[in-house]
Short mmCIF file of C-alpha atoms and ligand atoms in Angstrom, two decimals:
data_model
loop_
_atom_site.label_atom_id
_atom_site.label_comp_id
_atom_site.label_asym_id
_atom_site.label_seq_id
_atom_site.Cartn_x
_atom_site.Cartn_y
_atom_site.Cartn_z
CA UNK U 146 67.82 110.52 109.50
CA UNK U 147 68.34 112.36 106.23
CA UNK U 148 71.59 113.17 104.46
CA UNK U 149 71.81 116.93 103.84
CA UNK U 150 74.41 119.16 102.19
CA UNK U 151 78.11 118.30 102.03
CA UNK U 152 80.12 120.08 104.73
CA UNK U 153 83.58 119.01 103.68
CA UNK U 154 85.37 116.89 101.14
CA UNK U 155 88.73 115.49 102.13
CA UNK U 156 91.16 113.34 100.19
CA UNK U 157 89.55 110.07 101.28
CA UNK U 158 86.16 111.03 102.72
CA UNK U 159 83.15 113.26 102.27
CA UNK U 160 81.30 114.64 105.30
CA UNK U 161 77.63 115.58 105.12
CA UNK U 162 75.28 117.37 107.45
CA UNK U 163 72.26 115.37 108.61
CA UNK U 164 68.74 116.17 109.72
CA UNK U 165 69.74 115.18 113.27
CA UNK U 166 71.68 117.78 115.23
CA UNK U 167 75.05 116.59 116.49
CA UNK U 168 75.41 113.86 113.86
CA UNK U 169 77.31 113.75 110.56
CA UNK U 170 77.18 111.35 107.63
CA UNK U 171 80.54 110.18 106.29
CA UNK U 172 81.21 108.60 102.93
CA UNK U 173 84.52 106.80 102.42
CA UNK U 174 86.02 107.16 98.94
CA UNK U 175 88.23 104.89 96.86
CA UNK U 176 90.55 107.83 96.14
CA UNK U 177 94.05 107.56 97.50
CA UNK U 178 96.66 110.29 97.75
CA UNK U 179 100.15 110.50 99.11
CA UNK U 180 102.82 113.14 99.68
CA UNK U 181 100.31 115.87 100.40
CA UNK U 182 98.22 115.08 97.37
CA UNK U 183 101.11 114.99 94.86
CA UNK U 184 100.48 111.34 94.08
CA UNK U 185 96.92 110.45 93.22
CA UNK U 186 95.17 107.19 92.50
CA UNK U 187 92.25 104.94 93.27
CA UNK U 188 92.18 101.70 95.18
CA UNK U 189 89.13 99.69 94.08
CA UNK U 190 86.93 98.88 97.05
CA UNK U 191 88.98 100.96 99.52
CA UNK U 192 85.94 103.01 100.61
CA UNK U 193 84.04 99.88 101.59
CA UNK U 194 87.04 98.30 103.27
CA UNK U 195 88.06 101.39 105.26
CA UNK U 196 84.47 101.96 106.35
CA UNK U 197 84.32 98.47 107.82
CA UNK U 198 87.88 98.42 109.20
CA UNK U 199 87.31 101.76 110.94
CA UNK U 200 83.97 100.61 112.32
CA UNK U 201 85.63 97.51 113.82
CA UNK U 202 88.48 99.48 115.45
CA UNK U 203 86.28 102.31 116.68
CA UNK U 204 83.76 99.84 118.17
CA UNK U 205 86.60 97.99 119.90
CA UNK U 206 87.87 101.26 121.37
CA UNK U 207 84.39 102.14 122.60
CA UNK U 208 84.10 98.73 124.29
CA UNK U 209 87.42 99.45 126.00
CA UNK U 210 86.22 102.82 127.28
CA UNK U 211 87.73 105.16 124.67
CA UNK U 212 84.91 107.40 123.56
CA UNK U 213 85.01 108.32 119.86
CA UNK U 214 82.87 109.72 117.09
CA UNK U 215 81.62 106.41 115.68
CA UNK U 216 77.85 105.89 115.84
CA UNK U 217 76.98 103.24 113.26
CA UNK U 218 77.78 101.90 109.82
CA UNK U 219 74.83 102.43 107.50
CA UNK U 220 75.99 101.12 104.13
CA UNK U 221 79.04 99.72 102.39
CA UNK U 222 80.79 103.05 102.23
CA UNK U 223 78.88 105.16 104.75
CA UNK U 224 78.80 105.64 108.50
CA UNK U 225 77.19 108.03 110.96
CA UNK U 226 79.48 109.86 113.37
CA UNK U 227 79.13 112.51 116.05
CA UNK U 228 79.62 116.07 114.89
CA UNK U 229 82.78 117.61 116.30
CA UNK U 230 84.97 120.60 115.75
CA UNK U 231 88.24 119.11 114.58
CA UNK U 232 91.38 120.24 116.40
CA UNK U 233 93.87 120.87 113.58
CA UNK U 234 96.59 118.62 114.97
CA UNK U 235 97.56 115.27 113.46
CA UNK U 236 98.68 113.11 116.35
CA UNK U 237 101.09 110.37 115.32
CA UNK U 238 101.98 107.50 117.67
CA UNK U 239 104.98 105.33 116.80
CA UNK U 240 106.16 101.98 118.12
CA UNK U 241 108.70 101.18 115.42
CA UNK U 242 110.83 103.53 113.33
CA UNK U 243 109.39 103.93 109.84
CA UNK U 244 108.44 106.59 107.32
CA UNK U 245 109.28 110.16 108.22
CA UNK U 246 110.77 109.27 111.64
CA UNK U 247 113.26 106.87 110.08
CA UNK U 248 114.14 109.56 107.54
CA UNK U 249 114.39 112.38 110.09
CA UNK U 250 116.66 110.45 112.45
CA UNK U 251 118.57 108.53 109.80
CA UNK U 252 117.40 105.25 111.32
CA UNK U 253 116.68 102.06 109.52
CA UNK U 254 113.03 101.16 109.16
CA UNK U 255 112.04 98.44 111.58
CA UNK U 256 114.00 99.53 114.64
CA UNK U 257 111.82 99.06 117.71
CA UNK U 258 111.49 102.15 119.89
CA UNK U 259 112.08 101.60 123.64
CA UNK U 260 108.70 103.16 124.28
CA UNK U 261 105.92 104.59 122.16
CA UNK U 262 106.46 108.19 121.09
CA UNK U 263 103.87 110.82 120.21
CA UNK U 264 104.39 113.50 117.56
CA UNK U 265 102.21 116.41 116.52
CA UNK U 266 101.78 117.79 113.02
CA UNK U 267 99.95 120.98 112.12
CA UNK U 268 96.98 119.95 109.95
CA UNK U 269 97.46 122.47 107.18
CA UNK U 270 97.64 121.29 103.56
CA UNK U 271 99.15 124.57 102.32
CA UNK U 272 102.10 124.11 104.66
CA UNK U 273 102.31 120.35 104.01
CA UNK U 274 101.41 119.39 107.61
CA UNK U 275 104.70 120.39 109.32
CA UNK U 276 105.82 118.73 112.55
CA UNK U 277 105.22 120.95 115.61
CA UNK U 278 105.78 120.76 119.37
CA UNK U 279 103.84 121.84 122.47
CA UNK U 280 105.18 125.40 122.21
CA UNK U 281 104.07 125.75 118.58
CA UNK U 282 100.64 124.42 119.54
CA UNK U 283 100.38 127.06 122.28
CA UNK U 284 101.71 129.77 119.94
CA UNK U 285 99.14 128.92 117.27
CA UNK U 286 96.42 128.51 119.91
CA UNK U 287 95.45 125.13 118.46
CA UNK U 288 94.39 123.73 121.84
CA UNK U 289 95.03 124.32 125.54
CA UNK U 290 97.84 122.63 127.41
CA UNK U 291 95.43 120.57 129.49
CA UNK U 292 93.51 119.43 126.41
CA UNK U 293 96.79 118.49 124.74
CA UNK U 294 97.67 116.33 127.76
CA UNK U 295 94.27 114.62 127.45
CA UNK U 296 94.87 114.04 123.74
CA UNK U 297 98.32 112.57 124.35
CA UNK U 298 97.03 110.24 127.06
CA UNK U 299 94.14 109.10 124.90
CA UNK U 300 96.50 108.49 121.96
CA UNK U 301 98.77 106.31 124.12
CA UNK U 302 95.79 104.39 125.51
CA UNK U 303 94.48 103.81 121.98
CA UNK U 304 97.94 102.56 121.02
CA UNK U 305 97.94 99.98 123.84
CA UNK U 306 94.46 98.70 122.96
CA UNK U 307 95.15 98.44 119.23
CA UNK U 308 98.60 96.89 119.71
CA UNK U 309 97.20 94.19 121.96
CA UNK U 310 94.29 93.42 119.62
CA UNK U 311 96.48 93.35 116.51
CA UNK U 312 99.09 91.14 118.17
CA UNK U 313 96.43 88.43 118.41
CA UNK U 314 95.93 88.77 114.65
CA UNK U 315 99.67 88.40 113.94
CA UNK U 316 99.99 92.06 113.05
CA UNK U 317 102.42 94.69 114.25
CA UNK U 318 101.13 98.21 114.74
CA UNK U 319 104.12 100.21 113.52
CA UNK U 320 102.59 103.68 113.76
CA UNK U 321 99.36 105.56 113.12
CA UNK U 322 97.77 109.00 112.86
CA UNK U 323 94.78 110.24 114.83
CA UNK U 324 92.70 113.38 114.91
CA UNK U 325 90.60 114.59 117.80
CA UNK U 326 87.64 116.92 117.97
CA UNK U 327 85.39 118.70 120.43
CA UNK U 328 81.77 117.60 120.62
CA UNK U 329 78.95 120.11 120.96
CA UNK U 330 79.13 119.32 124.71
CA UNK U 331 82.82 120.23 124.78
CA UNK U 332 84.21 116.73 125.26
CA UNK U 333 87.43 115.90 123.40
CA UNK U 334 87.06 112.64 121.54
CA UNK U 335 88.84 110.65 118.87
CA UNK U 336 87.26 111.72 115.59
CA UNK U 337 89.07 109.98 112.76
CA UNK U 338 89.20 106.82 110.74
CA UNK U 339 91.52 104.03 111.80
CA UNK U 340 92.46 102.19 108.64
CA UNK U 341 95.38 101.10 106.46
CA UNK U 342 95.28 104.65 105.04
CA UNK U 343 96.29 106.08 108.40
CA UNK U 344 98.20 103.26 110.10
CA UNK U 345 101.21 101.12 109.28
CA UNK U 346 100.47 97.43 109.78
CA UNK U 347 103.16 94.79 109.26
CA UNK U 348 102.70 91.04 109.26
CA UNK U 349 104.29 89.86 112.52
CA UNK U 350 106.38 87.09 111.00
CA UNK U 351 107.22 88.22 107.46
CA UNK U 352 107.13 91.99 108.21
CA UNK U 353 105.21 92.39 104.96
CA UNK U 354 103.60 95.82 104.70
CA UNK U 355 99.80 95.63 104.77
CA UNK U 356 98.87 99.31 104.48
CA UNK U 357 99.01 102.41 102.30
CA UNK U 358 102.80 102.25 102.04
CA UNK U 359 102.09 99.72 99.26
CA UNK U 360 100.46 102.59 97.33
CA UNK U 361 102.92 105.30 98.45
CA UNK U 362 105.93 103.19 97.43
CA UNK U 363 104.42 101.38 94.41
CA UNK U 364 104.80 97.96 96.02
CA UNK U 365 101.75 96.44 94.28
CA UNK U 366 98.90 94.35 95.77
CA UNK U 367 97.45 97.39 97.51
CA UNK U 368 93.85 96.20 97.50
CA UNK U 369 94.94 92.73 98.62
CA UNK U 370 96.73 94.23 101.63
CA UNK U 371 93.59 96.10 102.75
CA UNK U 372 91.56 92.89 102.23
CA UNK U 373 94.04 90.97 104.38
CA UNK U 374 93.69 93.47 107.23
CA UNK U 375 89.92 93.25 107.00
CA UNK U 376 90.05 89.45 106.99
CA UNK U 377 92.37 89.26 109.99
CA UNK U 378 90.35 91.62 112.16
CA UNK U 379 87.18 89.67 111.45
CA UNK U 380 85.45 91.70 108.75
CA UNK U 381 83.83 90.57 105.55
CA UNK U 382 85.93 90.63 102.40
CA UNK U 383 83.14 91.03 99.91
CA UNK U 384 84.84 93.47 97.58
P1 TMP L 242 104.91 109.34 108.47
O1 TMP L 242 105.95 108.33 108.88
O2 TMP L 242 104.85 109.57 107.01
O3 TMP L 242 105.07 110.61 109.26
O4 TMP L 242 103.50 108.72 108.89
C1 TMP L 242 103.21 108.33 110.19
C2 TMP L 242 101.85 107.66 110.24
O5 TMP L 242 100.81 108.59 109.98
C3 TMP L 242 101.66 106.54 109.24
O6 TMP L 242 100.98 105.47 109.88
C4 TMP L 242 100.79 107.11 108.16
C5 TMP L 242 100.02 108.19 108.86
N1 TMP L 242 99.80 109.37 108.03
C6 TMP L 242 98.50 109.78 107.75
O7 TMP L 242 97.54 109.15 108.17
N2 TMP L 242 98.33 110.90 107.00
C7 TMP L 242 99.37 111.63 106.52
O8 TMP L 242 99.14 112.63 105.85
C8 TMP L 242 100.70 111.19 106.83
C9 TMP L 242 101.89 111.96 106.31
C10 TMP L 242 100.86 110.07 107.58
N1 LIG L 243 97.07 111.40 102.99
C1 LIG L 243 98.22 112.15 102.74
C2 LIG L 243 98.17 113.04 101.51
O1 LIG L 243 97.83 112.78 100.42
C3 LIG L 243 99.53 111.52 102.73
C4 LIG L 243 99.75 110.12 103.18
O2 LIG L 243 98.87 109.47 103.73
O3 LIG L 243 100.87 109.70 102.95
O4 LIG L 243 98.55 114.10 101.66
#
């Protein structure tokens, strides 16, 4: 398979076309941004770590019957994925109040929610990814009601699988963001990274933050937190 022209460059990844139809080539970058790109930086080795962390989570999900875009990891920072048309909705699942939920509701961070909740954000950088509901999604024609139900159910299933796996590694899955896409065959699948960039992971006993909040909030030891996640989920820490 050959890497062809770049299709898209995001804040943390580049996506390339390939010589094989239906497959894309992704390159994970060390660049880190927060607050809709207002804060910019680099985390040395993040590309390599997120590539491996994502590969581990996406393979686990596949094993558990959740189809997703992951095909194979091909180098330190690169992986092959299925080509999809991304549905412009950021799906956030939360188990514990943190970040924007804690702010919106005036709750303290760390409060356990009685059950997982799902939120939708409109993936639109110009608007700063505003929160939206089912009616807004219908109004904007982002996806059909039945596809949205499928997305919600998949997101909750992914939450259960990841929570259970991470519990065994002494980690709490606080919340995370997912994106879904439609394959050329019309199937809706998870088509996103799963990494400390897009999830909140806390150490189960100390509640130490082991994710991008260390970068967002200038807590220090950002790279070390990503390395710790990789170590706990059984990856190599050769960065
Ligand atoms: P939030 O509390 O800031 O809304 O974030 C919820 C989760 O979504 C958190 O795990 C971080 C992740 N997230 C992204 O992956 N990308 C984003 O642009 C934002 C705002 C959050
Ligand atoms: N990735 C997001 C951005 O830069 C924000 C975040 O993850 O906090 O916009």
